[in-house]
Coordinates of C-alpha atoms in Angstrom, one line a residue:
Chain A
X27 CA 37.5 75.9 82.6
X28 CA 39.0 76.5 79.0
X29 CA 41.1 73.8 77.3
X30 CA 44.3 76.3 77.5
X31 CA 43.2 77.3 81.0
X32 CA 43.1 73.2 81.6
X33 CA 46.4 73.2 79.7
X34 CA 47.9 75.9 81.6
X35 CA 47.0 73.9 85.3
X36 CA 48.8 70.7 83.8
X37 CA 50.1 68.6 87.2
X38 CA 53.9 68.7 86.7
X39 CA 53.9 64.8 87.3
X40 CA 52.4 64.2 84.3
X41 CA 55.1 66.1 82.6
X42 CA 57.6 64.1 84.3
X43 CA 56.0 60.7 84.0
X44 CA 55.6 61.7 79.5
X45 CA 59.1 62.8 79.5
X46 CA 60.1 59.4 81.2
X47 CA 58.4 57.5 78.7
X48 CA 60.1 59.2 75.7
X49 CA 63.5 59.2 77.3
X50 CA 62.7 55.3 78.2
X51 CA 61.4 54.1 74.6
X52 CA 64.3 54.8 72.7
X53 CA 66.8 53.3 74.8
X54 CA 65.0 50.1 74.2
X55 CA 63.8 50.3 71.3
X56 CA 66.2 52.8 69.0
X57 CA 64.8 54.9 66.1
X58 CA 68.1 55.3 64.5
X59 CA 67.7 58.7 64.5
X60 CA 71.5 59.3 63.5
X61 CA 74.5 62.0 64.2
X62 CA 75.8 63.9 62.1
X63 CA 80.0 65.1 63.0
X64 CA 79.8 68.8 63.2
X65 CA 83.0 71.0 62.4
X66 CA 83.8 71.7 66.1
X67 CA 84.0 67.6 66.6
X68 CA 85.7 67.2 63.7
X69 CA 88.3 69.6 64.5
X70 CA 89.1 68.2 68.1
X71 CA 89.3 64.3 65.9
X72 CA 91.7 65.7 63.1
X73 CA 94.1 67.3 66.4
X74 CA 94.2 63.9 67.9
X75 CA 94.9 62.4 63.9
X76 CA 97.4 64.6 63.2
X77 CA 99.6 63.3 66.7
X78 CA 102.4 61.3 65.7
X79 CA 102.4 57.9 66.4
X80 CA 104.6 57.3 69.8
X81 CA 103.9 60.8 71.0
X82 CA 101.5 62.0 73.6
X83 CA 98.0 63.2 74.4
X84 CA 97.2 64.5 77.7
X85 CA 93.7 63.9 78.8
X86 CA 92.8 66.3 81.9
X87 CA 89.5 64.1 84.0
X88 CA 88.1 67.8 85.3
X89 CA 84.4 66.0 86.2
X90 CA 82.7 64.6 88.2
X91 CA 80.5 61.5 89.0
X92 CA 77.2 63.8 88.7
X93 CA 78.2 65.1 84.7
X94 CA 79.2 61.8 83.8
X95 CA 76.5 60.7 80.9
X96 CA 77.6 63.2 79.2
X97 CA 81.5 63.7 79.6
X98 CA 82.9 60.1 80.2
X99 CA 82.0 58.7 76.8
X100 CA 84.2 61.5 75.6
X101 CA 86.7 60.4 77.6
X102 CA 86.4 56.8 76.4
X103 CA 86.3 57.5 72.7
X104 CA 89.4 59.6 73.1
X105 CA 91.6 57.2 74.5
X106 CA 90.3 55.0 72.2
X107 CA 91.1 57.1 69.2
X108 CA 94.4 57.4 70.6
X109 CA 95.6 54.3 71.0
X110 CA 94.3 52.5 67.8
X111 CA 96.4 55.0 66.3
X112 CA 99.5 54.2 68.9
X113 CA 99.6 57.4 70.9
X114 CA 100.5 57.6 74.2
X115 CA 98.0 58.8 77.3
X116 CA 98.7 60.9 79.7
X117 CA 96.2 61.6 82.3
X118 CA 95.7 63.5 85.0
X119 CA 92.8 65.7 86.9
X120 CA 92.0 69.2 88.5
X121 CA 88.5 67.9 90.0
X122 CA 89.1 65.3 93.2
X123 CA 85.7 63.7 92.5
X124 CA 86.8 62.6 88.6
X125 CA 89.7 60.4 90.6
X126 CA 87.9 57.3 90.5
X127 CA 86.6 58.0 87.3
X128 CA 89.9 58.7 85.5
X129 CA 91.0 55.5 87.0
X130 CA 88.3 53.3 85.7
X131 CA 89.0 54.5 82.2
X132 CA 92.7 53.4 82.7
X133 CA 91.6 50.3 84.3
X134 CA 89.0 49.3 81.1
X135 CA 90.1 51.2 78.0
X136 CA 93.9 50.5 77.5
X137 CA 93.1 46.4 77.4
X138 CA 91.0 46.5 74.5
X139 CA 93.9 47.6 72.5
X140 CA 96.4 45.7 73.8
X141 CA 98.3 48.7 75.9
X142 CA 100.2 48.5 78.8
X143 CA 100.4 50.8 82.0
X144 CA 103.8 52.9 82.3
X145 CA 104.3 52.1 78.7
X146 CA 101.3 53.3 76.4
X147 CA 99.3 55.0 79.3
X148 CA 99.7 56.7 82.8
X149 CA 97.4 58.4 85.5
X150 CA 98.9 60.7 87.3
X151 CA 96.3 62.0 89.1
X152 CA 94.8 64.6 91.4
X153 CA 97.1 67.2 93.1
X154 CA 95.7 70.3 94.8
X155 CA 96.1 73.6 93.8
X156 CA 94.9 74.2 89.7
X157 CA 97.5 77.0 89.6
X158 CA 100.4 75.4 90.3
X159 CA 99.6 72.4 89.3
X160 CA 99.5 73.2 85.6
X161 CA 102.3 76.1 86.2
X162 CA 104.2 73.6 87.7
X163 CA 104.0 70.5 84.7
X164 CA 104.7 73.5 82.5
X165 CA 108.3 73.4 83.9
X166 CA 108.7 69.8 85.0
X167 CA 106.3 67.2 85.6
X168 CA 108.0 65.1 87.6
X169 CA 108.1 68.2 90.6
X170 CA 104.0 68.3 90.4
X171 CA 103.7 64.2 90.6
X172 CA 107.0 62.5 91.8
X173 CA 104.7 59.5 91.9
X174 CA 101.9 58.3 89.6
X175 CA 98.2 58.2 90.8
X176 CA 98.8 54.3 91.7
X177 CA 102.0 55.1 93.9
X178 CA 105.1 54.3 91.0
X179 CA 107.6 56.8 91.0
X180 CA 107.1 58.3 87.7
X181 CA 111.1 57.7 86.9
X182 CA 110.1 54.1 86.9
X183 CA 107.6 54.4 84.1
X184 CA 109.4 54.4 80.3
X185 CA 106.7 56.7 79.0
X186 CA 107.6 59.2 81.1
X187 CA 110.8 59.3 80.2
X188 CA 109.8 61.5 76.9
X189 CA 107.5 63.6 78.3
X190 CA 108.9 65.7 80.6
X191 CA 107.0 69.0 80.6
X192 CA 103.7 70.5 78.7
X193 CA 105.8 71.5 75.7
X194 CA 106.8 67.3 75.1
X195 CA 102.8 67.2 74.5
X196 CA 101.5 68.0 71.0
X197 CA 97.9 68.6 72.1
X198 CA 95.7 68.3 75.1
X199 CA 92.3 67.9 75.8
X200 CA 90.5 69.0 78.6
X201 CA 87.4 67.7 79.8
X202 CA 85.5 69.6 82.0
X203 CA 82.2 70.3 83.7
X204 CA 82.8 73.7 85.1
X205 CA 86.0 75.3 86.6
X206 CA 88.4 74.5 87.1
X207 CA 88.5 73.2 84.0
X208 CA 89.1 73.7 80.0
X209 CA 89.5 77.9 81.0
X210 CA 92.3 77.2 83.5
X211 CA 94.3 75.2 81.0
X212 CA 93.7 78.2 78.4
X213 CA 95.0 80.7 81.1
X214 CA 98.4 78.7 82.4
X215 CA 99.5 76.1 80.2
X216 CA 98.1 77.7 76.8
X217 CA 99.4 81.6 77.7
X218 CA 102.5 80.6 79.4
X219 CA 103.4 77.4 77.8
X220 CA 101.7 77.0 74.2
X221 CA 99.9 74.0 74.9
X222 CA 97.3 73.3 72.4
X223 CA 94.1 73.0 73.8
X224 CA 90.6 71.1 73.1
X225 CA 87.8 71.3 75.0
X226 CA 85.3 68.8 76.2
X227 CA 82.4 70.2 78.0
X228 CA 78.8 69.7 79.5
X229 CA 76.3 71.3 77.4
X230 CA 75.8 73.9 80.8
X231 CA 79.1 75.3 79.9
X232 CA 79.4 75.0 76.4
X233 CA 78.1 78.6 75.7
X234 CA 80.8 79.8 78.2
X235 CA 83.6 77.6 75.7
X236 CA 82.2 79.3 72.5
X237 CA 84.3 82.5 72.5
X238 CA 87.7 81.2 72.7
X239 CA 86.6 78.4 69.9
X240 CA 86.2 81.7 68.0
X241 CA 89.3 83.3 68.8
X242 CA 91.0 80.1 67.7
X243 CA 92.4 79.8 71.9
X244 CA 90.4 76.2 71.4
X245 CA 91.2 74.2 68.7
X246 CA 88.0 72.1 68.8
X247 CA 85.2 71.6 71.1
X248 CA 82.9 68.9 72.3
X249 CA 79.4 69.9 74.0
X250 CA 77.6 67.8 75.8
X251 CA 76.6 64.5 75.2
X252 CA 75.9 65.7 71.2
X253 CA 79.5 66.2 71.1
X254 CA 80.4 63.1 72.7
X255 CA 78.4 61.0 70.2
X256 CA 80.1 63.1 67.0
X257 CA 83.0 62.4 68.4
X258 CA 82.3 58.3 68.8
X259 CA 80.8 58.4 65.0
X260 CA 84.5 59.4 64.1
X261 CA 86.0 57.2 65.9
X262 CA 84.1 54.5 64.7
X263 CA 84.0 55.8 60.9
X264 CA 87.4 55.7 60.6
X265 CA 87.6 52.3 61.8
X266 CA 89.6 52.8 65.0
X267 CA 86.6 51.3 67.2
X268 CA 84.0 48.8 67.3
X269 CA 82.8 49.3 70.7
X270 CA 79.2 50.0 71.9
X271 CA 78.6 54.3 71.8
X272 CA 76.8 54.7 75.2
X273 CA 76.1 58.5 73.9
X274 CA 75.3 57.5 70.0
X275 CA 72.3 55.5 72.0
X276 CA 71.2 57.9 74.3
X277 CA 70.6 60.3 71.1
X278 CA 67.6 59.2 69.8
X279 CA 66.0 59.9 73.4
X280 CA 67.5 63.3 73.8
X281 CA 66.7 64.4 70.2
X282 CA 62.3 63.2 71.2
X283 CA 63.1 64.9 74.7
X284 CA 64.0 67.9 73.0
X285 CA 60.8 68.0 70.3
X286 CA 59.1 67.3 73.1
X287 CA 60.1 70.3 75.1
X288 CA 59.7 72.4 72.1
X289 CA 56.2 71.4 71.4
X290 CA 55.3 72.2 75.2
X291 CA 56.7 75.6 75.1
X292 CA 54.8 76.3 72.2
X293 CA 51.6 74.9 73.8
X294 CA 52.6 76.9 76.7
X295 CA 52.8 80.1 75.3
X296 CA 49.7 79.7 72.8
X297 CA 48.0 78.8 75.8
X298 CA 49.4 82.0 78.1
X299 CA 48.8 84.1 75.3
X300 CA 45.0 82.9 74.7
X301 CA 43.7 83.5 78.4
X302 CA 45.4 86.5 78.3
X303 CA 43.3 87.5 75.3
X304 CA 39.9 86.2 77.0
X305 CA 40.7 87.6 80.2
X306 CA 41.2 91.2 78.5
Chain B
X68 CA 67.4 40.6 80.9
X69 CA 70.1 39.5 83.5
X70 CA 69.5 41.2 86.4
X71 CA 72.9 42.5 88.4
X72 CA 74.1 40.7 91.1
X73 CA 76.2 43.2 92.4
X74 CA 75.9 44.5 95.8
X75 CA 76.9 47.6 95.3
X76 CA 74.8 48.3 91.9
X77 CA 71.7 47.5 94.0
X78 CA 72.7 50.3 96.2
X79 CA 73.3 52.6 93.4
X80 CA 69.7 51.7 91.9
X81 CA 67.9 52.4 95.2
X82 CA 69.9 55.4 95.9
X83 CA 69.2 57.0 92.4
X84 CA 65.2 56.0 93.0
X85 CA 65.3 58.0 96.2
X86 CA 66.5 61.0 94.7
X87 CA 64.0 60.4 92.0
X88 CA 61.4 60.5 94.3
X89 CA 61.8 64.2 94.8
X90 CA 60.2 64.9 91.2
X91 CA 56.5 63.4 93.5
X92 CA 57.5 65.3 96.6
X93 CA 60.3 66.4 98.9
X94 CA 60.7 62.8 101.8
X95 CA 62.5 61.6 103.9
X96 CA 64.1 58.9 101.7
X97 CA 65.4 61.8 99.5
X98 CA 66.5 63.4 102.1
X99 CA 68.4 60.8 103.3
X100 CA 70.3 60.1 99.7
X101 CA 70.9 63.7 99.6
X102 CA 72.7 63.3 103.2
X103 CA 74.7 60.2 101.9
X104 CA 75.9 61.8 98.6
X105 CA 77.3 65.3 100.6
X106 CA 78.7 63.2 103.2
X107 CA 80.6 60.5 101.2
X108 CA 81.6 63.3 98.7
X109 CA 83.0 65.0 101.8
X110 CA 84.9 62.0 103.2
X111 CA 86.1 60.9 99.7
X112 CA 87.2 64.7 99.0
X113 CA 89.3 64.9 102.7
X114 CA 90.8 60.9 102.1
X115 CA 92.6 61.9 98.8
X116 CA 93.6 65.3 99.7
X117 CA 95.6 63.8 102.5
X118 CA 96.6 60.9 100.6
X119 CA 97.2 62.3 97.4
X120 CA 98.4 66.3 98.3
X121 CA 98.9 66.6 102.4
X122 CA 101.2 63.3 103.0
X123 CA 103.1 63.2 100.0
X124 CA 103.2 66.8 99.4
X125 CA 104.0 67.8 103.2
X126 CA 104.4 65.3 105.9
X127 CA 107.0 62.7 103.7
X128 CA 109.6 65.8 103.2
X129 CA 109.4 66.9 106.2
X130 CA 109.5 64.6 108.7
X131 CA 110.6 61.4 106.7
X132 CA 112.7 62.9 104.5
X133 CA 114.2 65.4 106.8
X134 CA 113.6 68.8 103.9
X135 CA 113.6 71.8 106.8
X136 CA 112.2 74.5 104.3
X137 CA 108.6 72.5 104.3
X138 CA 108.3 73.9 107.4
X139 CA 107.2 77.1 105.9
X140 CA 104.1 75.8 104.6
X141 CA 103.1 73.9 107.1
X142 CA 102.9 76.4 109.6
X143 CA 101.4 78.7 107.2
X144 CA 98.8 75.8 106.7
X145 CA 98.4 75.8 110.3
X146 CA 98.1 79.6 110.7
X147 CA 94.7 78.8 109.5
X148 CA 93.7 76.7 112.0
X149 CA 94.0 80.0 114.2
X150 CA 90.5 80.8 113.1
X151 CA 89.2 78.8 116.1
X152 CA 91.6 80.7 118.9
X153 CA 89.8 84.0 119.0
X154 CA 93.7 85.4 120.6
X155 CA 95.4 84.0 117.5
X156 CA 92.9 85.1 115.0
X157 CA 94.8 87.7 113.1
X158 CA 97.2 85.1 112.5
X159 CA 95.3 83.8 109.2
X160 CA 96.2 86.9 107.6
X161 CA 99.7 85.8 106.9
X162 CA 98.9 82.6 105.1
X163 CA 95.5 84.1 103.2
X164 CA 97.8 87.4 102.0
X165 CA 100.4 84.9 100.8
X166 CA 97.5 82.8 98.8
X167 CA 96.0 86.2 97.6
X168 CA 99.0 87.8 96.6
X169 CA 100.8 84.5 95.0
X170 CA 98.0 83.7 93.4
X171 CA 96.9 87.4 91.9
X172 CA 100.3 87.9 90.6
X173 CA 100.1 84.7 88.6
X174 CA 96.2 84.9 87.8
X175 CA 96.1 89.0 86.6
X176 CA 98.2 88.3 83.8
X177 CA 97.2 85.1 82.6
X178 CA 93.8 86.3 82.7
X179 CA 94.0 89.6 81.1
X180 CA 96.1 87.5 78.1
X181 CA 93.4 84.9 77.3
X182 CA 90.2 86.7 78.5
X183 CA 91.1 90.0 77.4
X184 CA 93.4 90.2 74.8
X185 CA 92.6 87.3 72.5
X186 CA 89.0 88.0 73.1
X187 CA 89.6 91.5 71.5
X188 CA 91.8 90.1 68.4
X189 CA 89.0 87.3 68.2
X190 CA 86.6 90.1 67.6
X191 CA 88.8 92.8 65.4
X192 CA 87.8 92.3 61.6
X193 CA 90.8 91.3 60.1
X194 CA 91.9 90.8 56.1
X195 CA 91.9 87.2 57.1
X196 CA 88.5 87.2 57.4
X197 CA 87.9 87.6 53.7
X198 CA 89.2 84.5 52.9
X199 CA 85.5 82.9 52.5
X200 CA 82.0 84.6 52.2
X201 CA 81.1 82.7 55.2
X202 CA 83.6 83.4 57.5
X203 CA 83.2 86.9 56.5
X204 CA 79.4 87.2 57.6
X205 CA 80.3 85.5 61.0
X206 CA 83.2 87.7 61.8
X207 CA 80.9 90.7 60.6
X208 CA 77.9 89.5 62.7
X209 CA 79.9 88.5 65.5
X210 CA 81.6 92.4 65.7
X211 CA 78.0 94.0 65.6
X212 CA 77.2 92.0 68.4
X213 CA 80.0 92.6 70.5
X214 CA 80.0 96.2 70.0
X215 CA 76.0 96.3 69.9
X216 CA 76.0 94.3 73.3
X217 CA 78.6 96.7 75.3
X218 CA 76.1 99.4 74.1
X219 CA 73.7 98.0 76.0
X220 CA 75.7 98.2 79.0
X221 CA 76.7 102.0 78.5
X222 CA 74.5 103.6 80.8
X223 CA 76.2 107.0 80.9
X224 CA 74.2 108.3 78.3
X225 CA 70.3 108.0 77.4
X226 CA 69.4 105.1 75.1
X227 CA 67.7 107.1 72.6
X228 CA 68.9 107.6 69.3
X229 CA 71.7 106.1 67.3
X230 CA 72.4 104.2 70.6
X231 CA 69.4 103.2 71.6
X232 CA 69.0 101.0 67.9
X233 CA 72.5 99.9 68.9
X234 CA 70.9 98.9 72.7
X235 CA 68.0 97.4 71.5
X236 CA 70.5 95.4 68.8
X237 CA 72.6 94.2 71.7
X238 CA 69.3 92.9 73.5
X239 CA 68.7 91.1 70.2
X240 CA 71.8 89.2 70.2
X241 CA 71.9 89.1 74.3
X242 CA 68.7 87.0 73.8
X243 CA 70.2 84.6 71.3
X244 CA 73.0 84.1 73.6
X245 CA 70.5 83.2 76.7
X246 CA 68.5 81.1 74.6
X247 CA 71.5 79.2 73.2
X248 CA 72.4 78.6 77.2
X249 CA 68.7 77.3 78.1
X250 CA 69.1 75.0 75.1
X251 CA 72.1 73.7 76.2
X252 CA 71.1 73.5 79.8
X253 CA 67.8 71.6 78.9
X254 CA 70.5 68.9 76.7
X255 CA 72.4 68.6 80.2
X256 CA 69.9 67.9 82.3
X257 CA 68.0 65.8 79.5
X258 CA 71.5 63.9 79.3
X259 CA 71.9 63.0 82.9
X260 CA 68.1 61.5 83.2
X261 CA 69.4 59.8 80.2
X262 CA 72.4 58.4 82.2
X263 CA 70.6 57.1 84.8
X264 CA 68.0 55.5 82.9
X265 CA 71.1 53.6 80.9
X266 CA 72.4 52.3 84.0
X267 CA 69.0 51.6 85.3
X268 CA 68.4 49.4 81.9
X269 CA 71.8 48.5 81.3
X270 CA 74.0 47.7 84.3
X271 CA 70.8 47.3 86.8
X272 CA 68.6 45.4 84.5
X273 CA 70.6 44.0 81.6
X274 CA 68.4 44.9 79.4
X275 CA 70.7 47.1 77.0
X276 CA 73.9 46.3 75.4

């Protein structure tokens, strides 16, 4: 047998057990590979800059547990972005799994800066129905969630006091890892009610998220776990955090993961390509 | 290193090495996490649809607060249960044709607007466009491939000719597109192995910040 026909018969466990070594290596031992903030990142940072201190961004938690790497640290660096600079959260979800997740960030994030629940941040939630759920905080939010995600009446918490429907809310951003999600925000609250809309996505569905970047329906967009670690570099360049960047570290792993793959393919192909040339 | 502690982070870690253990061979441990995760996601997804939507939503107005009109949607929700009474059947009809045609009437327009529409003016070349060189060339490139890429699709005529070099464009930039979507889907899957291995090494091990 050839070397490419040997190459070509490669055990997939070997493959597995090389790709765990270079995903592994990094995370202990960083190569400081860097990230560079690309203009779709940037965009989504200077929509949260450009919210007025005391106003509100709403955070829609549309994942789940299994596309958390690479959508929670988005999550976290948002909030965080928002309340160095004193905006309010609002947050609330369209997937029933990202419940306990949404709530962990409120639980761990507002702390750090000092920010109290009903003032500076609220949870609404998980309600069913995506349609009317979003049609329904278009007209008054209070009818979708008379009570808060913790069981306060949402009369009872001053924030919500100025934020009564989708158009009290300069710009949202949804994060999402499939549908419902960032499309079902476009559709109802950006069509019906004008809501500006950024998108955080898994890298799966980040192709899907590119036309309406284009068409300027998305203001900005964050793909995968590349856009969650542009997005923590801003946050931390402009000095509104100092907090570890889970997806800044996982980069240097992805980025050898990825030569990795590359170099395979090639092999593979060469390889395909020179039996096929023998056998003939 | 500071090992965890934690009951439940113990749990996690053996749970997320029996689904690893798939990549050797499909087993019986694997199987059994794969039965765990479908089953709690089940019973977490019921619990806070009935706390969260189906009490507050349904059973508080009407029958602690006394509203009459929920009545409506709870038996329309409980036409559905008819499924199971092969007499009653036909009774789902009523509460699926409301669902279809509520949610059609809001949906068709919506979607036409955003899908449809501002897709279109996304891809018409406008005089804004000229504003920079490089915006230019996008907008430019961007209208061939649309227009080459619907070509492709236009099967009431022969590709040969003018449109079969328009065709074979639109295969050009359909490729890019697919590629762009395996690259992505290789980061997503590259970035959940990722995640586990951080909170093997990190909240498991202690052995990352």
């Amino acid at each position: 047998m050839s070397f490419w026909e040997r190459l070509l018969k490669i055990d997939r466990k070997i493959i597995f057990i090389l790709m765990a070594v270079l995903v592994l290596f990094p995370l202990l031992k960083p190569l400081g590979l860097g990230v560079n903030s690309g203009p779709r990142a940037k965009a989504v940072f200077d929509a949260v800059d450009a919210i007025p201190p005391g106003k509100t961004l709403l955070i829609s938690v549309d994942f789940d547990p299994a596309s958390m790497p690479e959508l929670y640290p988005m999550l976290v660096a948002l909030m965080r972005h928002a309340f160095a600079r004193d905006v309010k959260v609002l947050l609330c979800g369209l997937w029933i799994t990202g419940a306990g997740l949404a709530d962990k960030a409120v639980t761990e994030i507002p702390p750090e800066y000092g920010k109290e629940y009903g003032k500076d941040v609220v949870y609404l939630g998980w309600k069913a129905g995506v349609d009317a759920v979003i049609l329904g905080m278009g007209e008054n939010i209070k009818n979708v969630f008379p009570v808060d995600y913790y069981g306060h009446p949402l009369d009872s918490l001053p924030m919500m006091q100025e934020v009564v429907r989708l158009r009290d809310i300069p710009f949202m951003v949804a994060i999402s890892a499939g549908t419902p999600g960032f499309s079902d925000w476009l559709l109802y609250g950006q069509s019906r009610y004008g809501l500006r809309v950024g998108a955080g996505v898994t890298a799966v569905s980040a192709a899907d998220a590119y036309p309406f970047l284009q068409s300027g329906q998305l203001t900005g967009l964050l793909a995968g776990m590349k856009g969650a670690a542009e997005y923590e570099v801003l946050v931390a360049k402009n000095g509104y955090s100092k907090a570890y960047m889970p997806a800044v570290a996982a980069m240097d792993s992805q980025s050898l993961a990825h030569l990795v793959i590359l170099i395979l393919v090639v092999l593979g192909n060469v390889a395909f390509f020179a039996t096929r040339m023998k056998r003939r | 290193m500071h090992i965890s502690t934690d009951i439940w982070t113990w749990v996690a870690v053996i749970l997320t090495f029996g689904i690893f253990s798939f990549l050797w061979k499909d087993n019986p441990f694997y199987k059994l996490c794969e039965h765990l995760f479908v089953g709690v996601s089940v019973g977490y997804t019921i619990a806070l649809t009935w706390y969260n939507s189906v009490y507050p939503d349904l059973i508080t107005p009407l029958f602690r607060q006394g509203k009459p009109l929920y009545i409506i949607p709870f038996v329309l929700g409980l036409f559905y249960f008819a499924r199971f009474i092969p007499q009653a059947s036909w009774l789902v009809r009523i509460p699926m044709g409301f669902v279809l045609g509520w949610a059609s009437g809001v949906a068709i327009p919506a979607f036409f607007q955003t899908n449809i529409i501002k897709q279109i003016q996304g891809t018409l070349l406008t005089p804004g466009i000229f504003s920079r060189w490089d915006v230019f060339l996008w907008a430019l490139i961007s209208f061939i491939g649309v227009i080459c890429s619907v070509l492709y699709f236009f099967f009431s005529r022969e590709h040969k000719g003018a449109l079969k070099v328009a065709a074979d464009t639109g295969i050009v930039f359909l490729m890019i597109g697919f590629g762009a979507s395996f690259g992505y889907t290789v980061m997503a899957r590259m970035s959940l192995l990722i995640g586990r291995f951080q909170f093997l090494l990190r909240d498991w091990l202690g052995v990352i910040k």
